[in-house]
Every structure is written in structure tokens, then in C-alpha cells.
Short mmCIF file of C-alpha atoms (C1' of nucleotides) in Angstrom, two decimals:
data_model
loop_
_atom_site.label_atom_id
_atom_site.label_comp_id
_atom_site.label_asym_id
_atom_site.label_seq_id
_atom_site.Cartn_x
_atom_site.Cartn_y
_atom_site.Cartn_z
CA MET A 3 129.20 111.24 108.49
CA LYS A 4 128.15 110.47 104.94
CA MET A 5 124.77 111.86 103.96
CA LYS A 6 122.11 109.23 104.18
CA ARG A 7 120.36 108.42 100.93
CA THR A 8 116.76 107.98 101.82
CA LYS A 9 114.81 107.12 104.89
CA LYS A 10 114.15 103.74 103.34
CA GLU A 11 117.80 102.99 102.93
CA ARG A 12 118.56 104.07 106.47
CA GLN A 13 115.84 101.86 107.82
CA ARG A 14 117.11 98.92 105.81
CA LEU A 15 120.55 99.40 107.31
CA LEU A 16 119.02 99.89 110.73
CA ILE A 17 117.35 96.51 110.60
CA GLU A 18 120.55 94.95 109.41
CA THR A 19 122.66 96.60 112.09
CA ILE A 20 120.34 95.73 114.94
CA THR A 21 119.84 92.20 113.70
CA ASP A 22 123.47 91.38 113.84
CA ASN A 23 124.12 93.32 117.01
CA PRO A 24 121.04 93.66 119.20
CA PHE A 25 123.17 95.25 121.93
CA VAL A 26 123.47 98.65 120.28
CA THR A 27 121.81 101.73 121.84
CA ASP A 28 119.82 104.44 120.05
CA ASP A 29 122.62 106.86 120.83
CA GLN A 30 125.16 104.71 119.08
CA LEU A 31 122.85 104.20 116.14
CA ALA A 32 122.22 107.94 115.85
CA ALA A 33 125.96 108.57 115.75
CA GLU A 34 126.47 105.74 113.28
CA PHE A 35 123.90 107.06 110.83
CA GLY A 36 124.51 110.76 111.44
CA VAL A 37 120.95 111.47 112.48
CA SER A 38 119.34 112.46 115.74
CA VAL A 39 118.32 110.02 118.41
CA GLN A 40 114.69 110.93 117.78
CA THR A 41 114.96 109.91 114.17
CA ILE A 42 116.28 106.53 115.23
CA ARG A 43 113.40 106.18 117.65
CA LEU A 44 110.88 107.07 114.97
CA ASP A 45 112.48 104.50 112.73
CA ARG A 46 112.25 101.86 115.41
CA MET A 47 108.59 102.75 115.96
CA GLU A 48 107.80 102.38 112.28
CA LEU A 49 109.71 99.16 112.01
CA ALA A 50 108.36 97.84 115.29
CA ILE A 51 111.85 97.19 116.61
CA PRO A 52 111.82 96.99 120.41
CA GLU A 53 114.16 98.95 122.63
CA LEU A 54 117.59 97.77 123.66
CA ARG A 55 116.52 96.18 126.93
CA GLU A 56 113.69 94.28 125.31
CA ARG A 57 116.00 93.04 122.61
CA ILE A 58 118.52 91.85 125.16
CA LYS A 59 115.77 90.19 127.16
CA ASP A 60 114.61 88.40 124.02
CA VAL A 61 118.06 87.05 123.35
CA ALA A 62 118.35 85.97 126.97
CA ALA A 63 114.93 84.35 126.97
CA LYS A 64 115.74 82.42 123.84
CA ASN A 65 118.86 81.22 125.53
CA TYR A 66 116.82 80.11 128.49
CA GLU A 67 114.47 78.06 126.39
CA ASN A 68 117.41 76.40 124.78
CA GLU A 69 119.00 75.69 128.09
CA VAL A 70 115.89 74.03 129.36
CA LYS A 71 115.44 72.16 126.13
CA ALA A 72 119.06 71.23 125.76
CA LEU A 73 119.21 69.27 128.97
CA PRO A 74 116.46 66.74 128.38
CA LEU A 75 117.50 66.73 124.76
CA ASP A 76 120.93 65.77 125.85
CA GLU A 77 119.67 63.37 128.45
CA VAL A 78 117.34 61.45 126.18
CA ILE A 79 116.96 62.13 122.49
CA GLY A 80 113.26 62.07 121.74
CA GLU A 81 110.45 62.16 124.21
CA ILE A 82 109.55 58.93 125.94
CA ILE A 83 105.80 58.57 125.92
CA ASP A 84 105.41 55.07 127.22
CA ILE A 85 107.67 52.71 129.05
CA GLU A 86 107.47 49.33 130.71
CA LEU A 87 110.84 48.68 132.23
CA ASP A 88 112.72 45.68 130.91
CA LYS A 89 109.93 45.06 128.44
CA ARG A 90 109.32 47.82 125.94
CA ALA A 91 109.41 51.57 125.45
CA LEU A 92 108.14 54.13 122.98
CA SER A 93 109.45 57.55 122.13
CA ILE A 94 108.72 60.23 119.58
CA PHE A 95 111.15 62.61 118.02
CA ASP A 96 110.17 65.55 115.84
CA VAL A 97 112.74 66.12 113.16
CA LYS A 98 113.59 69.80 112.81
CA GLU A 99 115.64 71.79 110.36
CA GLU A 100 118.69 71.52 112.56
CA HIS A 101 118.70 67.74 112.28
CA VAL A 102 118.91 67.49 108.51
CA PHE A 103 121.53 68.04 105.86
CA GLN A 104 120.99 71.46 104.34
CA ARG A 105 121.66 70.09 100.89
CA ASN A 106 118.91 67.56 100.68
CA GLY A 107 116.82 67.94 103.82
CA ILE A 108 117.44 64.37 104.94
CA ALA A 109 118.00 63.72 108.62
CA ARG A 110 121.52 62.89 109.68
CA GLY A 111 121.79 59.26 110.64
CA HIS A 112 123.16 59.89 114.07
CA HIS A 113 119.99 61.56 115.25
CA LEU A 114 117.97 58.46 114.51
CA PHE A 115 120.66 56.38 116.11
CA ALA A 116 120.64 58.64 119.14
CA GLN A 117 116.90 58.28 119.61
CA ALA A 118 117.13 54.52 119.35
CA ASN A 119 120.16 54.33 121.61
CA SER A 120 118.58 56.58 124.23
CA LEU A 121 115.49 54.45 124.24
CA ALA A 122 117.52 51.26 124.58
CA VAL A 123 119.26 52.76 127.61
CA ALA A 124 116.01 53.99 129.09
CA VAL A 125 114.13 50.73 128.82
CA ILE A 126 116.67 48.96 130.97
CA ASN A 127 115.78 48.99 134.63
CA ASP A 128 119.26 49.55 135.94
CA ASP A 129 121.46 52.36 137.17
CA LEU A 130 124.07 51.47 134.64
CA ALA A 131 123.26 50.54 131.08
CA LEU A 132 125.80 50.80 128.31
CA THR A 133 125.64 50.01 124.66
CA VAL A 134 128.06 47.24 123.76
CA LYS A 135 127.23 46.54 120.17
CA SER A 136 124.65 47.58 117.68
CA ASN A 137 123.61 46.85 114.12
CA VAL A 138 121.40 49.39 112.49
CA VAL A 139 119.78 49.89 109.14
CA PHE A 140 118.57 53.20 107.79
CA VAL A 141 115.71 51.96 105.71
CA LYS A 142 114.22 55.14 104.34
CA PRO A 143 115.22 58.79 104.46
CA VAL A 144 113.61 60.92 107.12
CA LYS A 145 112.83 64.58 106.44
CA ALA A 146 112.42 67.71 108.53
CA GLY A 147 108.88 67.86 109.85
CA ASP A 148 108.62 64.10 110.18
CA ARG A 149 107.58 62.67 113.50
CA VAL A 150 109.63 59.60 114.20
CA VAL A 151 108.00 57.04 116.46
CA THR A 152 110.49 54.62 117.88
CA LYS A 153 109.73 51.40 119.68
CA ALA A 154 112.21 49.37 121.65
CA VAL A 155 111.42 45.79 122.62
CA VAL A 156 113.54 43.71 124.94
CA ARG A 157 114.20 40.49 123.07
CA GLY A 158 116.46 38.57 125.34
CA GLN A 159 118.60 38.43 128.38
CA ASN A 160 121.84 36.80 129.43
CA ASN A 161 122.20 37.24 133.14
CA ASP A 162 125.59 35.52 133.25
CA LYS A 163 127.14 37.93 130.82
CA ASN A 164 125.06 40.87 132.07
CA ARG A 165 123.64 41.44 128.65
CA THR A 166 120.25 42.57 127.40
CA TYR A 167 119.26 42.35 123.76
CA ILE A 168 116.91 44.96 122.40
CA ASP A 169 115.22 45.39 119.05
CA VAL A 170 114.37 48.88 117.97
CA HIS A 171 112.44 50.12 115.03
CA SER A 172 111.40 53.60 114.04
CA THR A 173 108.54 54.58 111.83
CA VAL A 174 107.20 57.71 110.19
CA ASP A 175 103.53 57.49 109.29
CA ASN A 176 103.64 53.78 109.97
CA GLU A 177 106.44 53.22 107.52
CA VAL A 178 109.64 51.78 108.89
CA VAL A 179 112.52 54.19 108.45
CA PHE A 180 115.10 52.71 110.77
CA LYS A 181 115.70 49.46 112.61
CA GLY A 182 118.41 48.21 114.84
CA GLU A 183 119.54 45.60 117.31
CA PHE A 184 121.26 46.70 120.46
CA GLU A 185 123.33 44.61 122.81
CA MET A 186 123.41 46.36 126.15
CA PHE A 187 125.53 45.86 129.24
CA ARG A 188 123.91 46.21 132.65
CA THR A 189 125.15 45.74 136.18
CA LYS A 190 122.19 43.85 137.57
CA GLY A 191 120.24 41.00 136.02
CA VAL A 192 116.52 41.31 135.54
CA GLY A 193 114.64 40.71 138.77
CA GLU A 194 117.68 41.14 140.96
CA THR A 195 117.07 43.66 143.72
CA LYS A 196 120.66 44.41 144.28
CA MET B 1334 105.10 85.81 154.69
CA LYS B 1335 106.89 83.46 157.02
CA MET B 1336 109.49 85.05 159.23
CA LYS B 1337 112.96 84.63 157.83
CA ARG B 1338 115.33 82.69 159.96
CA THR B 1339 118.61 84.43 159.66
CA LYS B 1340 120.20 86.75 157.20
CA LYS B 1341 122.46 83.90 156.18
CA GLU B 1342 119.55 81.70 155.32
CA ARG B 1343 117.86 84.42 153.35
CA GLN B 1344 121.01 85.09 151.39
CA ARG B 1345 121.41 81.40 150.65
CA LEU B 1346 117.90 81.31 149.26
CA LEU B 1347 118.50 84.53 147.41
CA ILE B 1348 121.42 83.03 145.54
CA GLU B 1349 119.38 79.97 144.77
CA THR B 1350 116.38 81.95 143.58
CA ILE B 1351 118.36 84.26 141.36
CA THR B 1352 120.44 81.44 139.98
CA ASP B 1353 117.49 79.55 138.70
CA ASN B 1354 115.61 82.62 137.57
CA PRO B 1355 117.87 85.57 136.80
CA PHE B 1356 114.87 87.53 135.47
CA VAL B 1357 113.48 88.39 138.90
CA THR B 1358 113.44 92.02 140.11
CA ASP B 1359 114.40 93.28 143.55
CA ASP B 1360 110.76 94.18 144.12
CA GLN B 1361 109.67 90.62 143.50
CA LEU B 1362 112.41 89.27 145.69
CA ALA B 1363 111.47 91.63 148.51
CA ALA B 1364 107.88 90.43 148.32
CA GLU B 1365 109.01 86.83 148.11
CA PHE B 1366 111.14 87.04 151.21
CA GLY B 1367 108.95 89.46 153.13
CA VAL B 1368 111.68 92.06 153.53
CA SER B 1369 112.19 95.52 152.11
CA VAL B 1370 113.70 96.23 148.76
CA GLN B 1371 116.65 97.84 150.48
CA THR B 1372 117.42 94.67 152.33
CA ILE B 1373 117.47 92.77 149.08
CA ARG B 1374 119.79 95.37 147.63
CA LEU B 1375 122.10 95.14 150.60
CA ASP B 1376 122.11 91.39 150.20
CA ARG B 1377 123.01 91.66 146.55
CA MET B 1378 125.80 94.07 147.41
CA GLU B 1379 127.26 91.71 149.96
CA LEU B 1380 126.93 88.75 147.65
CA ALA B 1381 128.15 90.68 144.65
CA ILE B 1382 125.10 89.76 142.64
CA PRO B 1383 124.62 92.18 139.77
CA GLU B 1384 121.36 93.97 139.06
CA LEU B 1385 118.59 92.53 136.91
CA ARG B 1386 119.66 94.13 133.65
CA GLU B 1387 123.24 93.04 134.06
CA ARG B 1388 122.12 89.50 134.79
CA ILE B 1389 119.93 89.47 131.71
CA LYS B 1390 122.74 90.86 129.65
CA ASP B 1391 125.00 88.09 130.92
CA VAL B 1392 122.53 85.43 129.92
CA ALA B 1393 122.13 87.06 126.51
CA ALA B 1394 125.86 87.30 126.00
CA LYS B 1395 126.29 83.66 126.88
CA ASN B 1396 123.68 82.84 124.27
CA TYR B 1397 125.72 84.68 121.72
CA GLU B 1398 128.75 82.55 122.46
CA ASN B 1399 126.67 79.39 122.34
CA GLU B 1400 125.16 80.26 119.04
CA VAL B 1401 128.55 80.25 117.47
CA LYS B 1402 129.43 76.96 119.09
CA ALA B 1403 126.17 75.14 118.51
CA LEU B 1404 126.13 75.35 114.76
CA PRO B 1405 129.33 73.59 113.78
CA LEU B 1406 128.69 71.11 116.55
CA ASP B 1407 125.46 70.24 114.91
CA GLU B 1408 126.95 70.13 111.46
CA VAL B 1409 129.73 67.69 112.17
CA ILE B 1410 130.31 66.00 115.48
CA GLY B 1411 133.99 66.17 116.23
CA GLU B 1412 136.57 68.28 114.49
CA ILE B 1413 137.95 66.94 111.25
CA ILE B 1414 141.69 67.40 111.26
CA ASP B 1415 142.73 65.49 108.21
CA ILE B 1416 140.86 64.25 105.20
CA GLU B 1417 141.62 62.60 101.89
CA LEU B 1418 138.33 62.31 100.06
CA ASP B 1419 137.18 58.80 99.26
CA LYS B 1420 140.23 57.43 101.07
CA ARG B 1421 140.41 58.28 104.75
CA ALA B 1422 139.61 60.93 107.33
CA LEU B 1423 140.53 61.73 110.88
CA SER B 1424 138.63 63.65 113.51
CA ILE B 1425 138.97 64.42 117.18
CA PHE B 1426 136.23 64.87 119.71
CA ASP B 1427 136.78 66.08 123.24
CA VAL B 1428 134.35 64.44 125.59
CA LYS B 1429 132.80 66.95 128.00
CA GLU B 1430 130.57 66.65 131.02
CA GLU B 1431 127.49 67.12 128.88
CA HIS B 1432 128.25 63.99 126.88
CA VAL B 1433 128.37 61.55 129.74
CA PHE B 1434 125.87 59.89 132.05
CA GLN B 1435 125.81 61.77 135.32
CA ARG B 1436 125.65 58.56 137.23
CA ASN B 1437 128.85 57.00 136.10
CA GLY B 1438 130.62 59.56 133.92
CA ILE B 1439 130.64 57.28 130.89
CA ALA B 1440 129.99 58.80 127.50
CA ARG B 1441 126.64 58.09 125.93
CA GLY B 1442 127.01 55.77 123.00
CA HIS B 1443 125.31 58.03 120.53
CA HIS B 1444 128.00 60.67 120.78
CA LEU B 1445 130.64 58.20 119.68
CA PHE B 1446 128.32 56.96 116.99
CA ALA B 1447 127.68 60.53 115.87
CA GLN B 1448 131.37 61.26 115.53
CA ALA B 1449 131.90 58.10 113.50
CA ASN B 1450 128.84 58.69 111.38
CA SER B 1451 129.76 62.31 110.70
CA LEU B 1452 133.19 61.25 109.63
CA ALA B 1453 131.83 58.53 107.35
CA VAL B 1454 129.62 61.14 105.68
CA ALA B 1455 132.46 63.61 105.38
CA VAL B 1456 134.97 61.26 103.82
CA ILE B 1457 132.68 60.62 100.88
CA ASN B 1458 133.30 62.96 97.98
CA ASP B 1459 129.70 63.48 97.03
CA ASP B 1460 126.92 65.96 97.55
CA LEU B 1461 124.72 63.28 98.91
CA ALA B 1462 125.94 60.62 101.30
CA LEU B 1463 123.60 58.70 103.53
CA THR B 1464 124.15 55.96 106.03
CA VAL B 1465 122.39 52.78 104.97
CA LYS B 1466 123.58 50.32 107.51
CA SER B 1467 126.07 50.16 110.28
CA ASN B 1468 127.46 47.72 112.79
CA VAL B 1469 129.22 49.19 115.75
CA VAL B 1470 130.94 47.94 118.86
CA PHE B 1471 131.54 49.99 121.97
CA VAL B 1472 134.76 48.36 123.10
CA LYS B 1473 135.65 50.35 126.17
CA PRO B 1474 133.94 53.08 128.16
CA VAL B 1475 134.92 56.65 127.36
CA LYS B 1476 135.01 59.27 130.11
CA ALA B 1477 134.65 63.03 130.28
CA GLY B 1478 137.98 64.64 129.53
CA ASP B 1479 138.97 61.93 127.06
CA ARG B 1480 140.03 62.98 123.59
CA VAL B 1481 138.59 60.57 121.11
CA VAL B 1482 140.54 60.22 117.89
CA THR B 1483 138.49 58.66 115.15
CA LYS B 1484 139.75 57.32 111.88
CA ALA B 1485 137.61 56.38 108.91
CA VAL B 1486 139.02 54.30 106.09
CA VAL B 1487 137.19 53.59 102.86
CA ARG B 1488 137.33 49.83 102.44
CA GLY B 1489 135.35 49.20 99.34
CA GLN B 1490 133.06 50.43 96.69
CA ASN B 1491 130.16 49.12 94.67
CA ASN B 1492 129.45 51.56 91.91
CA ASP B 1493 126.48 49.61 90.61
CA LYS B 1494 124.67 49.77 93.89
CA ASN B 1495 126.03 53.22 94.72
CA ARG B 1496 127.52 51.97 97.91
CA THR B 1497 130.68 52.81 99.78
CA TYR B 1498 131.96 50.71 102.67
CA ILE B 1499 133.83 52.42 105.44
CA ASP B 1500 135.64 51.12 108.49
CA VAL B 1501 135.82 53.41 111.45
CA HIS B 1502 137.67 53.07 114.70
CA SER B 1503 138.03 55.42 117.59
CA THR B 1504 140.82 55.48 120.13
CA VAL B 1505 141.62 57.22 123.39
CA ASP B 1506 145.31 57.24 124.21
CA ASN B 1507 145.89 54.72 121.47
CA GLU B 1508 143.43 52.29 122.94
CA VAL B 1509 140.50 51.30 120.80
CA VAL B 1510 137.22 52.36 122.39
CA PHE B 1511 134.85 52.04 119.47
CA LYS B 1512 134.77 50.45 116.07
CA GLY B 1513 132.22 50.23 113.34
CA GLU B 1514 131.50 49.42 109.75
CA PHE B 1515 129.35 51.80 107.74
CA GLU B 1516 127.59 51.11 104.50
CA MET B 1517 126.94 54.41 102.81
CA PHE B 1518 124.76 55.41 99.91
CA ARG B 1519 126.04 57.99 97.44
CA THR B 1520 124.68 59.44 94.23
CA LYS B 1521 127.87 59.36 92.19
CA GLY B 1522 130.45 56.60 91.88
CA VAL B 1523 134.06 57.32 92.71
CA GLY B 1524 135.81 59.04 89.86
CA GLU B 1525 132.60 60.09 88.18
CA THR B 1526 132.43 63.78 87.49
CA LYS B 1527 128.73 63.94 87.25
"C1'" DC C 219 122.11 100.65 179.07
"C1'" DT C 220 125.18 100.62 175.43
"C1'" DG C 221 127.00 98.63 171.03
"C1'" DG C 222 126.87 96.50 166.96
"C1'" DT C 223 124.41 94.29 163.44
"C1'" DA C 224 120.23 94.21 160.65
"C1'" DT C 225 116.59 96.38 158.53
"C1'" DT C 226 113.95 100.00 156.64
"C1'" DA C 227 113.02 104.68 154.71
"C1'" DG C 228 113.93 108.39 151.91
"C1'" DT C 229 116.38 111.37 148.68
"C1'" DA C 230 119.09 112.28 144.62
"C1'" DC C 231 120.70 110.49 140.48
"C1'" DC C 232 121.40 107.39 136.14
"C1'" DA C 233 120.55 104.84 131.64
"C1'" DA C 234 117.79 104.03 128.17
"C1'" DG C 235 114.17 104.39 127.08
"C1'" DT C 236 108.39 105.93 125.91
"C1'" DT C 237 104.93 109.55 124.85
"C1'" DC C 238 103.63 113.66 123.42
"C1'" DT C 239 103.94 118.34 121.63
"C1'" DA C 240 106.03 121.54 118.81
"C1'" DA C 241 109.26 123.58 115.85
"C1'" DT C 242 111.97 123.31 111.60
"C1'" DA C 243 113.60 121.65 107.04
"C1'" DC C 244 113.01 119.94 102.44
"C1'" DT C 245 110.79 118.96 98.57
"C1'" DA C 246 107.43 118.77 95.20
"C1'" DA C 247 103.10 120.11 93.28
"C1'" DA C 248 99.54 123.92 92.43
"C1'" DT D 278 105.92 131.59 95.00
"C1'" DT D 279 103.14 129.72 98.15
"C1'" DT D 280 101.56 125.77 100.32
"C1'" DA D 281 101.02 121.13 101.68
"C1'" DG D 282 103.07 117.05 103.26
"C1'" DT D 283 106.77 114.27 104.72
"C1'" DA D 284 111.02 114.02 107.39
"C1'" DT D 285 113.77 115.45 111.01
"C1'" DT D 286 114.93 117.45 115.26
"C1'" DA D 287 114.15 119.35 119.96
"C1'" DG D 288 112.41 119.30 124.47
"C1'" DA D 289 109.73 118.16 128.50
"C1'" DA D 290 107.44 114.82 131.39
"C1'" DC D 291 107.28 110.23 132.86
"C1'" DT D 292 108.90 105.05 133.47
"C1'" DT D 293 111.82 100.98 135.18
"C1'" DG D 294 114.97 99.16 137.75
"C1'" DG D 295 118.21 100.21 139.44
"C1'" DT D 296 122.99 102.84 142.34
"C1'" DA D 297 124.77 105.71 146.16
"C1'" DC D 298 124.26 107.67 150.16
"C1'" DT D 299 122.28 109.30 154.60
"C1'" DA D 300 119.53 108.59 158.45
"C1'" DA D 301 116.38 106.45 161.41
"C1'" DT D 302 114.86 102.52 163.87
"C1'" DA D 303 114.83 97.63 165.64
"C1'" DC D 304 116.76 93.89 167.95
"C1'" DC D 305 119.78 91.18 170.52
"C1'" DA D 306 123.88 90.38 173.55
"C1'" DG D 307 126.97 91.53 176.99
#
DNA sequence: CTGGTATTAGTACCAAGTTCTAATACTAAA
DNA sequence: TTTAGTATTAGAACTTGGTACTAATACCAG
């Protein structure tokens, strides 16, 4: 329609257009910019923009990663690297950009809580473990890029009330950033087979 | 390789294979099952399984939806429906399958904590609000399908220590399921402009 | 032996490209 | 003005991963 300014300008717009809608074909782009399909192809070559199908595949693949990641991430926050059931457990959690406040880059409290809580659940050797009560302290801000190492230690047991008491503390570079006590409910007492 | 039992069996496996890896071509499937490409195509016809590119496009499209959903979900857990800064705030959170333990359908504690924590952060009228300490009680199990209504009320203030104290309680059908106290850090005192 | 289902083969065609060659067009400097 | 150099367009051949359709063959049961 409207005459394109320069090649540069067209290519700038091309990047923009494809970025926010990777599903567009060269034909549509050619029509959009009032140039030939070949010109669009040349532009893509120069800009190293892959063809439609590759772009779609990329989006799909990214989705797939997420899907695979999302499940364990949802299951247990942080990666458990050592565990001795009903005794202690250790997990690490790499803080990423998506876990922090944009404003100040400090991790949202609930992610640290989630890691601790997940670990408290995991350390209990029981089909059913629920958090009943918990007191936590956020000692020091955690930033994106930090690797949080969290340790849960089973402190006590009350088989009559079906309770397990767990202490958790998280560190970054050996400095405590978070600590908490968790009172957990379980269906079976320690040592009971059924 | 191994002779296929029946057509039924092959089609069952076909569905399974494609479901957990939509990126597979008919050629690969034919090799996998030791049949011709045409047979695979016939199978897909009968089973109404779309071709590779359509499958990939579907996955990609789903990603696009997710992207929109994932961001706000990460920003604030639960949807804030009413807020009076430095006074009180209300949010709702619909518990889905992905928030509960598969085993027993009970919501993981950290999701309830996250909703409460997010709300405590949100109610504070400050650029920077961080959780310092919190005591929480999980009163009653929450199930998938439940709508959790969470209310945060600012209880007190200590301008010298830059602290705000917030009570939070969550209900499902007017029954309390979670309550907590949050001690929050903020940079500015209430009423201060800068 | 005759049917019906299952499988395989082969052809034509499509979308959305890549690659390559070649012809124009446009513009600016010699 | 001519010429060089960039930009654009056109066209043909080939590629992937298919669809649609026809036809041949295989296999198994009554």
C-alpha cells in the first residue's frame, strides 16, 4: 500500500511483525509490506529469520520444555539432591528472573516458602503429609541468580497426634537467608508399616 | 521389527506414541511399527489424528495461550478483587488440579501461602514490600475446585522499624481454611510521601 | 473359493518453503 | 550520460511432509 521508506525500515518492521506473530507466512508479509515474496525472503535471509514452520516448531518446542519443567516444578519446588526419609533432606533452587520482583530484583517470599514446604513434605516417609502450621523468617533478601540451598531436619515426632516437627533453613553462599519451623500432619507414625 | 499383534493394538500404541511426542513424522512411525507409511496414514485417518505440522501448530498455539496466563499468575497468586491500600485487600484463587497432591487431591500448602503472601505484599502502599516473618496455620484441607477467598487486614504499624503487621485469613464457603500473620518490611512509613 | 478387511504401492497434487540464476529498476557517482 | 552497485522481482527446480485417490496384493474366515 504505502511506499516503504527504506529497506532498513522494512526490515525493522519485519522483525517486529514476526516477533509478535510468528505464525505469519511470507505471502502475508509480502502483501502487508507491498513488496514481492522474494524480497521478504531476501530480508529473512539477511536477518537470519527462519521460515514459518521452523518458527512454529520453535514455539512448540519451547512449550514442550516448559511442560516438562512445569510438572516437577509444580510437584516439588527446587531439586532434591539428598534425602534420608524421616531424618533430613537437602534441595537446591536456582532463583531466576521470574521469581523476583521486577522493581528491586528480590525474590518473592512465597518461592522460598514453597521450596521449604516442598522439602518438608518430601522428607516425610508417608503417602500423606500436610502442613499444619509454620513459622518462617525471611532473614536476608535473595536475588535472581542466587542458588538457594535448603536443608530440612526432622526435629521431633508425636505419634499420638500424628505430627512431625521439621526445621528448615536456606542459605545462599553459606549465609542463612530463610529459616522456618514446620508442623506436619501424617497418617502413619514413624516406623509403622501400615 | 516385531510383528504387530492387531491393528487395534498398533493404533493404541500410535495414539500413545504421538501423544507423548507430537513431533514424530509418519516415516518414523512407519519404521517404528514396521509397517508402511500408508498404513500409518490410514491409521491417522481413522483415529482423526492430524498431520505433523498441524500437531506442532497446536502445541505452539497452546503455548501462546499459556504465555498470557503464566505471567500474571507469577506476578500475583490469586486475583485481587478489592483493595484499600494500607488497610485491607481481598483476593480469590481457584484451586485447580495442578495445585493439589495427586494422591489425595489436597492443595499443596505453598499455594495457599503464596496467595496470602502476594496479598500481603499488594496491600502495602510502597514500592518495596518484603516479607520478614510469618506464622501460618493450615486449618482445613483445600481441594481442587474450591474457590479460596483470602482477606488481608493491616493490623499495625511500626514506622521506626519500617514494619507493617498484617493478618490474613482464607476461607472456602465461609469456612476458614488458612490463617496467618505477616510481618512486612517497607521502605516508607504510612502517610509518608517520600 | 469367495469376501471382506488390512496392508502396501504408486501417482498427482499442495503449502511453504530453499537455492539458484537472471532480469530489471533506481540511484548516485564519475 | 554512462556506468556501477544495490535493491527488487521473476522464474524454475527441488524439498518436506504431507492429502487424496486408485489399484494391487495379502490374509483370514466362512
